[in-house]
Amino acid sequence: DAGVIQSPRHEVTEMGQEVTLRCKPISGHDYLFWYRQTMMRGLELLIYFNNNVPIDDSGMPEDRFSAKMPNASFSTLKIQPSEPRDSAVYFCASRLTSGSGGELFFGEGSRLTVL
Amino acid sequence: KNQVEQSPQSLIILEGKNCTLQCNYTVSPFSNLRWYKQDTGRGPVSLTIMTFSENTKSNGRYTATLDADTKQSSLHITASQLSDSASYICVVSASGGYNKLIFGAGTRLAVHP
Protein backbone atom coordinates (compact mmCIF):
# COMPACT_ATOMS: atom_id res chain seq x y z
CA ASP A 1 0.00 0.00 0.00
CA ALA A 2 1.24 3.49 -0.81
CA GLY A 3 0.28 4.86 2.58
CA VAL A 4 -1.54 8.11 3.19
CA ILE A 5 -0.93 10.49 0.32
CA GLN A 6 -1.07 14.24 0.76
CA SER A 7 -0.73 17.07 -1.72
CA PRO A 8 0.75 19.52 -2.14
CA ARG A 9 3.86 18.88 -0.05
CA HIS A 10 4.63 22.56 0.03
CA GLU A 11 2.40 25.56 -0.55
CA VAL A 12 3.38 29.21 -0.40
CA THR A 13 0.58 31.70 -0.79
CA GLU A 14 -0.31 35.26 0.01
CA MET A 15 -2.63 36.36 2.74
CA GLY A 16 -6.23 36.31 1.62
CA GLN A 17 -5.82 33.53 -0.91
CA GLU A 18 -7.71 30.26 -0.78
CA VAL A 19 -5.73 27.15 0.08
CA THR A 20 -6.86 23.58 -0.55
CA LEU A 21 -4.99 20.62 0.90
CA ARG A 22 -5.74 17.11 -0.28
CA CYS A 23 -5.52 13.68 1.25
CA LYS A 24 -5.96 10.11 0.09
CA PRO A 25 -6.20 7.73 3.04
CA ILE A 26 -5.03 4.13 3.09
CA SER A 27 -7.51 1.96 1.26
CA GLY A 28 -9.93 0.29 3.65
CA HIS A 29 -9.34 2.69 6.53
CA ASP A 30 -12.60 4.11 7.83
CA TYR A 31 -11.27 6.95 9.96
CA LEU A 32 -9.57 10.05 8.60
CA PHE A 33 -8.00 12.80 10.67
CA TRP A 34 -6.62 16.26 9.89
CA TYR A 35 -3.93 17.59 12.22
CA ARG A 36 -1.96 20.81 12.30
CA GLN A 37 1.60 20.94 13.67
CA THR A 38 3.48 24.03 14.78
CA MET A 39 6.55 24.50 16.91
CA MET A 40 4.55 26.34 19.53
CA ARG A 41 1.56 24.01 19.86
CA GLY A 42 2.74 20.65 18.54
CA LEU A 43 0.15 18.39 16.89
CA GLU A 44 -3.44 19.57 17.15
CA LEU A 45 -6.49 17.68 15.93
CA LEU A 46 -8.60 19.79 13.63
CA ILE A 47 -11.34 17.40 12.52
CA TYR A 48 -11.95 13.71 11.96
CA PHE A 49 -14.28 11.65 9.83
CA ASN A 50 -15.72 8.17 10.21
CA ASN A 51 -17.03 6.52 7.08
CA ASN A 52 -16.87 9.91 5.31
CA VAL A 53 -19.00 11.62 7.96
CA PRO A 54 -17.49 14.45 10.04
CA ILE A 55 -17.62 13.38 13.68
CA ASP A 56 -15.78 16.08 15.60
CA ASP A 57 -14.76 19.43 14.16
CA SER A 58 -14.26 21.18 17.48
CA GLY A 59 -10.59 21.65 16.68
CA MET A 60 -11.21 23.70 13.57
CA PRO A 61 -9.93 27.12 14.60
CA GLU A 62 -12.29 29.36 12.69
CA ASP A 63 -14.97 29.47 10.06
CA ARG A 64 -12.22 30.10 7.56
CA PHE A 65 -11.39 26.40 7.84
CA SER A 66 -13.56 23.72 6.26
CA ALA A 67 -13.07 20.05 5.49
CA LYS A 68 -14.90 17.59 3.30
CA MET A 69 -14.74 13.92 2.57
CA PRO A 70 -16.85 13.24 -0.51
CA ASN A 71 -15.84 9.58 -0.67
CA ALA A 72 -13.77 6.98 1.15
CA SER A 73 -10.62 7.74 -0.80
CA PHE A 74 -10.45 11.53 -0.77
CA SER A 75 -10.60 14.44 1.66
CA THR A 76 -9.85 18.15 1.45
CA LEU A 77 -9.01 20.80 3.99
CA LYS A 78 -9.72 24.32 2.78
CA ILE A 79 -8.68 27.63 4.25
CA GLN A 80 -10.41 30.71 2.88
CA PRO A 81 -9.16 33.35 3.29
CA SER A 82 -5.73 32.33 4.51
CA GLU A 83 -3.78 34.32 7.10
CA PRO A 84 -0.08 34.28 8.10
CA ARG A 85 -0.96 32.59 11.41
CA ASP A 86 -2.23 29.60 9.42
CA SER A 87 1.36 28.80 8.47
CA ALA A 88 2.03 25.27 9.71
CA VAL A 89 2.42 21.68 8.60
CA TYR A 90 -0.93 20.01 8.04
CA PHE A 91 -1.06 16.23 8.42
CA CYS A 92 -3.68 13.81 7.30
CA ALA A 93 -3.87 10.44 9.05
CA SER A 94 -6.06 7.40 8.72
CA ARG A 95 -6.76 4.24 10.67
CA LEU A 96 -9.01 1.22 10.94
CA THR A 97 -11.86 0.98 13.42
CA SER A 98 -10.28 -2.00 15.09
CA GLY A 99 -6.94 -3.68 15.21
CA SER A 100 -3.46 -2.32 15.85
CA GLY A 101 -4.73 -0.54 18.96
CA GLY A 102 -5.88 2.45 17.01
CA GLU A 103 -2.57 3.14 15.29
CA LEU A 104 -2.63 6.26 13.19
CA PHE A 105 -0.91 6.22 9.82
CA PHE A 106 0.22 9.70 8.89
CA GLY A 107 0.90 11.22 5.53
CA GLU A 108 4.06 13.19 4.85
CA GLY A 109 2.30 16.48 5.52
CA SER A 110 1.62 19.67 3.62
CA ARG A 111 3.81 22.59 4.67
CA LEU A 112 1.82 25.80 4.29
CA THR A 113 3.42 29.23 4.32
CA VAL A 114 1.13 32.25 4.17
CA LEU A 115 2.95 35.50 3.44
CA LYS B 1 -7.11 18.24 32.66
CA ASN B 2 -5.65 15.54 30.41
CA GLN B 3 -2.02 16.32 29.71
CA VAL B 4 1.11 14.63 28.40
CA GLU B 5 4.48 16.07 29.30
CA GLN B 6 7.76 14.96 27.78
CA SER B 7 11.31 15.50 28.88
CA PRO B 8 13.85 16.52 27.95
CA GLN B 9 12.69 18.96 25.30
CA SER B 10 15.84 18.25 23.31
CA LEU B 11 18.84 15.97 23.63
CA ILE B 12 22.18 15.58 21.92
CA ILE B 13 24.11 12.32 22.20
CA LEU B 14 27.04 10.70 20.44
CA GLU B 15 26.56 7.82 18.07
CA GLY B 16 26.67 4.49 19.87
CA LYS B 17 25.48 5.88 23.20
CA ASN B 18 22.22 5.01 24.92
CA CYS B 19 19.53 7.48 25.94
CA THR B 20 16.18 7.54 27.69
CA LEU B 21 13.25 9.80 26.95
CA GLN B 22 10.51 10.42 29.50
CA CYS B 23 6.76 10.84 29.25
CA ASN B 24 4.47 11.72 32.16
CA TYR B 25 0.73 11.83 31.70
CA THR B 26 -2.37 12.76 33.63
CA VAL B 27 -4.83 11.21 31.19
CA SER B 28 -7.71 9.40 32.84
CA PRO B 29 -9.19 6.96 32.23
CA PHE B 30 -6.17 5.52 30.47
CA SER B 31 -6.42 3.26 27.46
CA ASN B 32 -2.98 3.01 25.86
CA LEU B 33 0.22 4.92 25.19
CA ARG B 34 2.13 5.09 21.94
CA TRP B 35 5.54 6.37 21.04
CA TYR B 36 5.87 7.87 17.58
CA LYS B 37 9.06 8.76 15.74
CA GLN B 38 8.97 11.76 13.45
CA ASP B 39 11.87 12.33 11.10
CA THR B 40 12.44 15.88 9.89
CA GLY B 41 10.01 16.73 7.12
CA ARG B 42 8.07 13.47 7.50
CA GLY B 43 4.94 12.30 9.25
CA PRO B 44 5.05 10.49 12.61
CA VAL B 45 5.43 6.72 12.56
CA SER B 46 4.39 4.46 15.43
CA LEU B 47 7.21 2.70 17.29
CA THR B 48 5.38 0.91 20.09
CA ILE B 49 2.06 0.72 21.88
CA MET B 50 1.70 0.08 25.60
CA THR B 51 -1.53 -1.00 27.23
CA PHE B 52 -2.39 -0.87 30.92
CA SER B 53 -1.16 -4.38 31.62
CA GLU B 54 2.17 -4.07 29.82
CA ASN B 55 5.34 -2.98 31.56
CA THR B 56 7.92 -3.32 28.81
CA LYS B 57 7.90 -3.68 25.07
CA SER B 58 10.78 -3.72 22.64
CA ASN B 59 11.08 -2.88 18.98
CA GLY B 60 14.63 -3.52 17.90
CA ARG B 61 16.88 -1.02 19.68
CA TYR B 62 13.86 0.78 21.11
CA THR B 63 12.44 -0.32 24.46
CA ALA B 64 9.39 1.32 25.98
CA THR B 65 8.34 0.97 29.60
CA LEU B 66 5.10 1.88 31.31
CA ASP B 67 4.29 2.41 34.97
CA ALA B 68 0.54 2.85 35.08
CA ASP B 69 0.60 3.55 38.81
CA THR B 70 2.86 6.56 38.54
CA LYS B 71 1.61 7.40 35.03
CA GLN B 72 5.05 7.43 33.54
CA SER B 73 6.55 5.95 30.41
CA SER B 74 10.04 5.93 29.04
CA LEU B 75 11.59 5.18 25.68
CA HIS B 76 15.10 3.79 25.82
CA ILE B 77 17.27 3.80 22.72
CA THR B 78 20.25 1.46 22.75
CA ALA B 79 23.42 1.91 20.71
CA SER B 80 22.12 5.02 18.99
CA GLN B 81 22.60 5.55 15.28
CA LEU B 82 22.60 8.71 13.20
CA SER B 83 19.23 7.65 11.80
CA ASP B 84 17.74 7.90 15.30
CA SER B 85 17.92 11.68 14.99
CA ALA B 86 14.27 12.67 15.06
CA SER B 87 11.49 13.91 17.29
CA TYR B 88 9.87 11.34 19.55
CA ILE B 89 6.26 11.98 20.46
CA CYS B 90 4.37 10.34 23.31
CA VAL B 91 0.64 9.96 22.63
CA VAL B 92 -1.85 8.79 25.23
CA SER B 93 -5.27 7.48 24.36
CA ALA B 94 -8.11 8.00 26.81
CA SER B 95 -10.68 5.29 27.27
CA GLY B 96 -13.83 5.78 25.29
CA GLY B 97 -12.29 5.59 21.91
CA TYR B 98 -9.00 5.68 20.12
CA ASN B 99 -9.94 9.11 18.83
CA LYS B 100 -9.34 10.74 22.21
CA LEU B 101 -5.61 11.20 21.76
CA ILE B 102 -3.49 13.53 23.83
CA PHE B 103 -0.15 14.41 22.27
CA GLY B 104 3.03 15.35 24.04
CA ALA B 105 5.19 18.15 22.65
CA GLY B 106 7.93 15.69 21.74
CA THR B 107 11.63 15.28 22.45
CA ARG B 108 13.99 16.33 19.70
CA LEU B 109 16.94 13.92 19.60
CA ALA B 110 20.14 14.65 17.70
CA VAL B 111 22.71 11.88 17.33
CA HIS B 112 26.15 13.18 16.40
CA PRO B 113 29.01 11.13 14.91
CSV table of C-alpha atoms in Angstrom, one decimal:
chain,number,residue,atom,x,y,z
A,1,ASP,CA,0.0,0.0,0.0
A,2,ALA,CA,1.2,3.5,-0.8
A,3,GLY,CA,0.3,4.9,2.6
A,4,VAL,CA,-1.5,8.1,3.2
A,5,ILE,CA,-0.9,10.5,0.3
A,6,GLN,CA,-1.1,14.2,0.8
A,7,SER,CA,-0.7,17.1,-1.7
A,8,PRO,CA,0.8,19.5,-2.1
A,9,ARG,CA,3.9,18.9,-0.1
A,10,HIS,CA,4.6,22.6,0.0
A,11,GLU,CA,2.4,25.6,-0.5
A,12,VAL,CA,3.4,29.2,-0.4
A,13,THR,CA,0.6,31.7,-0.8
A,14,GLU,CA,-0.3,35.3,0.0
A,15,MET,CA,-2.6,36.4,2.7
A,16,GLY,CA,-6.2,36.3,1.6
A,17,GLN,CA,-5.8,33.5,-0.9
A,18,GLU,CA,-7.7,30.3,-0.8
A,19,VAL,CA,-5.7,27.1,0.1
A,20,THR,CA,-6.9,23.6,-0.5
A,21,LEU,CA,-5.0,20.6,0.9
A,22,ARG,CA,-5.7,17.1,-0.3
A,23,CYS,CA,-5.5,13.7,1.3
A,24,LYS,CA,-6.0,10.1,0.1
A,25,PRO,CA,-6.2,7.7,3.0
A,26,ILE,CA,-5.0,4.1,3.1
A,27,SER,CA,-7.5,2.0,1.3
A,28,GLY,CA,-9.9,0.3,3.7
A,29,HIS,CA,-9.3,2.7,6.5
A,30,ASP,CA,-12.6,4.1,7.8
A,31,TYR,CA,-11.3,6.9,10.0
A,32,LEU,CA,-9.6,10.1,8.6
A,33,PHE,CA,-8.0,12.8,10.7
A,34,TRP,CA,-6.6,16.3,9.9
A,35,TYR,CA,-3.9,17.6,12.2
A,36,ARG,CA,-2.0,20.8,12.3
A,37,GLN,CA,1.6,20.9,13.7
A,38,THR,CA,3.5,24.0,14.8
A,39,MET,CA,6.6,24.5,16.9
A,40,MET,CA,4.5,26.3,19.5
A,41,ARG,CA,1.6,24.0,19.9
A,42,GLY,CA,2.7,20.6,18.5
A,43,LEU,CA,0.2,18.4,16.9
A,44,GLU,CA,-3.4,19.6,17.1
A,45,LEU,CA,-6.5,17.7,15.9
A,46,LEU,CA,-8.6,19.8,13.6
A,47,ILE,CA,-11.3,17.4,12.5
A,48,TYR,CA,-11.9,13.7,12.0
A,49,PHE,CA,-14.3,11.6,9.8
A,50,ASN,CA,-15.7,8.2,10.2
A,51,ASN,CA,-17.0,6.5,7.1
A,52,ASN,CA,-16.9,9.9,5.3
A,53,VAL,CA,-19.0,11.6,8.0
A,54,PRO,CA,-17.5,14.4,10.0
A,55,ILE,CA,-17.6,13.4,13.7
A,56,ASP,CA,-15.8,16.1,15.6
A,57,ASP,CA,-14.8,19.4,14.2
A,58,SER,CA,-14.3,21.2,17.5
A,59,GLY,CA,-10.6,21.7,16.7
A,60,MET,CA,-11.2,23.7,13.6
A,61,PRO,CA,-9.9,27.1,14.6
A,62,GLU,CA,-12.3,29.4,12.7
A,63,ASP,CA,-15.0,29.5,10.1
A,64,ARG,CA,-12.2,30.1,7.6
A,65,PHE,CA,-11.4,26.4,7.8
A,66,SER,CA,-13.6,23.7,6.3
A,67,ALA,CA,-13.1,20.0,5.5
A,68,LYS,CA,-14.9,17.6,3.3
A,69,MET,CA,-14.7,13.9,2.6
A,70,PRO,CA,-16.9,13.2,-0.5
A,71,ASN,CA,-15.8,9.6,-0.7
A,72,ALA,CA,-13.8,7.0,1.2
A,73,SER,CA,-10.6,7.7,-0.8
A,74,PHE,CA,-10.5,11.5,-0.8
A,75,SER,CA,-10.6,14.4,1.7
A,76,THR,CA,-9.9,18.1,1.5
A,77,LEU,CA,-9.0,20.8,4.0
A,78,LYS,CA,-9.7,24.3,2.8
A,79,ILE,CA,-8.7,27.6,4.3
A,80,GLN,CA,-10.4,30.7,2.9
A,81,PRO,CA,-9.2,33.4,3.3
A,82,SER,CA,-5.7,32.3,4.5
A,83,GLU,CA,-3.8,34.3,7.1
A,84,PRO,CA,-0.1,34.3,8.1
A,85,ARG,CA,-1.0,32.6,11.4
A,86,ASP,CA,-2.2,29.6,9.4
A,87,SER,CA,1.4,28.8,8.5
A,88,ALA,CA,2.0,25.3,9.7
A,89,VAL,CA,2.4,21.7,8.6
A,90,TYR,CA,-0.9,20.0,8.0
A,91,PHE,CA,-1.1,16.2,8.4
A,92,CYS,CA,-3.7,13.8,7.3
A,93,ALA,CA,-3.9,10.4,9.1
A,94,SER,CA,-6.1,7.4,8.7
A,95,ARG,CA,-6.8,4.2,10.7
A,96,LEU,CA,-9.0,1.2,10.9
A,97,THR,CA,-11.9,1.0,13.4
A,98,SER,CA,-10.3,-2.0,15.1
A,99,GLY,CA,-6.9,-3.7,15.2
A,100,SER,CA,-3.5,-2.3,15.8
A,101,GLY,CA,-4.7,-0.5,19.0
A,102,GLY,CA,-5.9,2.5,17.0
A,103,GLU,CA,-2.6,3.1,15.3
A,104,LEU,CA,-2.6,6.3,13.2
A,105,PHE,CA,-0.9,6.2,9.8
A,106,PHE,CA,0.2,9.7,8.9
A,107,GLY,CA,0.9,11.2,5.5
A,108,GLU,CA,4.1,13.2,4.8
A,109,GLY,CA,2.3,16.5,5.5
A,110,SER,CA,1.6,19.7,3.6
A,111,ARG,CA,3.8,22.6,4.7
A,112,LEU,CA,1.8,25.8,4.3
A,113,THR,CA,3.4,29.2,4.3
A,114,VAL,CA,1.1,32.3,4.2
A,115,LEU,CA,2.9,35.5,3.4
B,1,LYS,CA,-7.1,18.2,32.7
B,2,ASN,CA,-5.7,15.5,30.4
B,3,GLN,CA,-2.0,16.3,29.7
B,4,VAL,CA,1.1,14.6,28.4
B,5,GLU,CA,4.5,16.1,29.3
B,6,GLN,CA,7.8,15.0,27.8
B,7,SER,CA,11.3,15.5,28.9
B,8,PRO,CA,13.8,16.5,28.0
B,9,GLN,CA,12.7,19.0,25.3
B,10,SER,CA,15.8,18.2,23.3
B,11,LEU,CA,18.8,16.0,23.6
B,12,ILE,CA,22.2,15.6,21.9
B,13,ILE,CA,24.1,12.3,22.2
B,14,LEU,CA,27.0,10.7,20.4
B,15,GLU,CA,26.6,7.8,18.1
B,16,GLY,CA,26.7,4.5,19.9
B,17,LYS,CA,25.5,5.9,23.2
B,18,ASN,CA,22.2,5.0,24.9
B,19,CYS,CA,19.5,7.5,25.9
B,20,THR,CA,16.2,7.5,27.7
B,21,LEU,CA,13.2,9.8,26.9
B,22,GLN,CA,10.5,10.4,29.5
B,23,CYS,CA,6.8,10.8,29.2
B,24,ASN,CA,4.5,11.7,32.2
B,25,TYR,CA,0.7,11.8,31.7
B,26,THR,CA,-2.4,12.8,33.6
B,27,VAL,CA,-4.8,11.2,31.2
B,28,SER,CA,-7.7,9.4,32.8
B,29,PRO,CA,-9.2,7.0,32.2
B,30,PHE,CA,-6.2,5.5,30.5
B,31,SER,CA,-6.4,3.3,27.5
B,32,ASN,CA,-3.0,3.0,25.9
B,33,LEU,CA,0.2,4.9,25.2
B,34,ARG,CA,2.1,5.1,21.9
B,35,TRP,CA,5.5,6.4,21.0
B,36,TYR,CA,5.9,7.9,17.6
B,37,LYS,CA,9.1,8.8,15.7
B,38,GLN,CA,9.0,11.8,13.5
B,39,ASP,CA,11.9,12.3,11.1
B,40,THR,CA,12.4,15.9,9.9
B,41,GLY,CA,10.0,16.7,7.1
B,42,ARG,CA,8.1,13.5,7.5
B,43,GLY,CA,4.9,12.3,9.3
B,44,PRO,CA,5.0,10.5,12.6
B,45,VAL,CA,5.4,6.7,12.6
B,46,SER,CA,4.4,4.5,15.4
B,47,LEU,CA,7.2,2.7,17.3
B,48,THR,CA,5.4,0.9,20.1
B,49,ILE,CA,2.1,0.7,21.9
B,50,MET,CA,1.7,0.1,25.6
B,51,THR,CA,-1.5,-1.0,27.2
B,52,PHE,CA,-2.4,-0.9,30.9
B,53,SER,CA,-1.2,-4.4,31.6
B,54,GLU,CA,2.2,-4.1,29.8
B,55,ASN,CA,5.3,-3.0,31.6
B,56,THR,CA,7.9,-3.3,28.8
B,57,LYS,CA,7.9,-3.7,25.1
B,58,SER,CA,10.8,-3.7,22.6
B,59,ASN,CA,11.1,-2.9,19.0
B,60,GLY,CA,14.6,-3.5,17.9
B,61,ARG,CA,16.9,-1.0,19.7
B,62,TYR,CA,13.9,0.8,21.1
B,63,THR,CA,12.4,-0.3,24.5
B,64,ALA,CA,9.4,1.3,26.0
B,65,THR,CA,8.3,1.0,29.6
B,66,LEU,CA,5.1,1.9,31.3
B,67,ASP,CA,4.3,2.4,35.0
B,68,ALA,CA,0.5,2.9,35.1
B,69,ASP,CA,0.6,3.6,38.8
B,70,THR,CA,2.9,6.6,38.5
B,71,LYS,CA,1.6,7.4,35.0
B,72,GLN,CA,5.1,7.4,33.5
B,73,SER,CA,6.5,6.0,30.4
B,74,SER,CA,10.0,5.9,29.0
B,75,LEU,CA,11.6,5.2,25.7
B,76,HIS,CA,15.1,3.8,25.8
B,77,ILE,CA,17.3,3.8,22.7
B,78,THR,CA,20.2,1.5,22.7
B,79,ALA,CA,23.4,1.9,20.7
B,80,SER,CA,22.1,5.0,19.0
B,81,GLN,CA,22.6,5.5,15.3
B,82,LEU,CA,22.6,8.7,13.2
B,83,SER,CA,19.2,7.6,11.8
B,84,ASP,CA,17.7,7.9,15.3
B,85,SER,CA,17.9,11.7,15.0
B,86,ALA,CA,14.3,12.7,15.1
B,87,SER,CA,11.5,13.9,17.3
B,88,TYR,CA,9.9,11.3,19.5
B,89,ILE,CA,6.3,12.0,20.5
B,90,CYS,CA,4.4,10.3,23.3
B,91,VAL,CA,0.6,10.0,22.6
B,92,VAL,CA,-1.9,8.8,25.2
B,93,SER,CA,-5.3,7.5,24.4
B,94,ALA,CA,-8.1,8.0,26.8
B,95,SER,CA,-10.7,5.3,27.3
B,96,GLY,CA,-13.8,5.8,25.3
B,97,GLY,CA,-12.3,5.6,21.9
B,98,TYR,CA,-9.0,5.7,20.1
B,99,ASN,CA,-9.9,9.1,18.8
B,100,LYS,CA,-9.3,10.7,22.2
B,101,LEU,CA,-5.6,11.2,21.8
B,102,ILE,CA,-3.5,13.5,23.8
B,103,PHE,CA,-0.1,14.4,22.3
B,104,GLY,CA,3.0,15.4,24.0
B,105,ALA,CA,5.2,18.1,22.6
B,106,GLY,CA,7.9,15.7,21.7
B,107,THR,CA,11.6,15.3,22.5
B,108,ARG,CA,14.0,16.3,19.7
B,109,LEU,CA,16.9,13.9,19.6
B,110,ALA,CA,20.1,14.7,17.7
B,111,VAL,CA,22.7,11.9,17.3
B,112,HIS,CA,26.1,13.2,16.4
B,113,PRO,CA,29.0,11.1,14.9
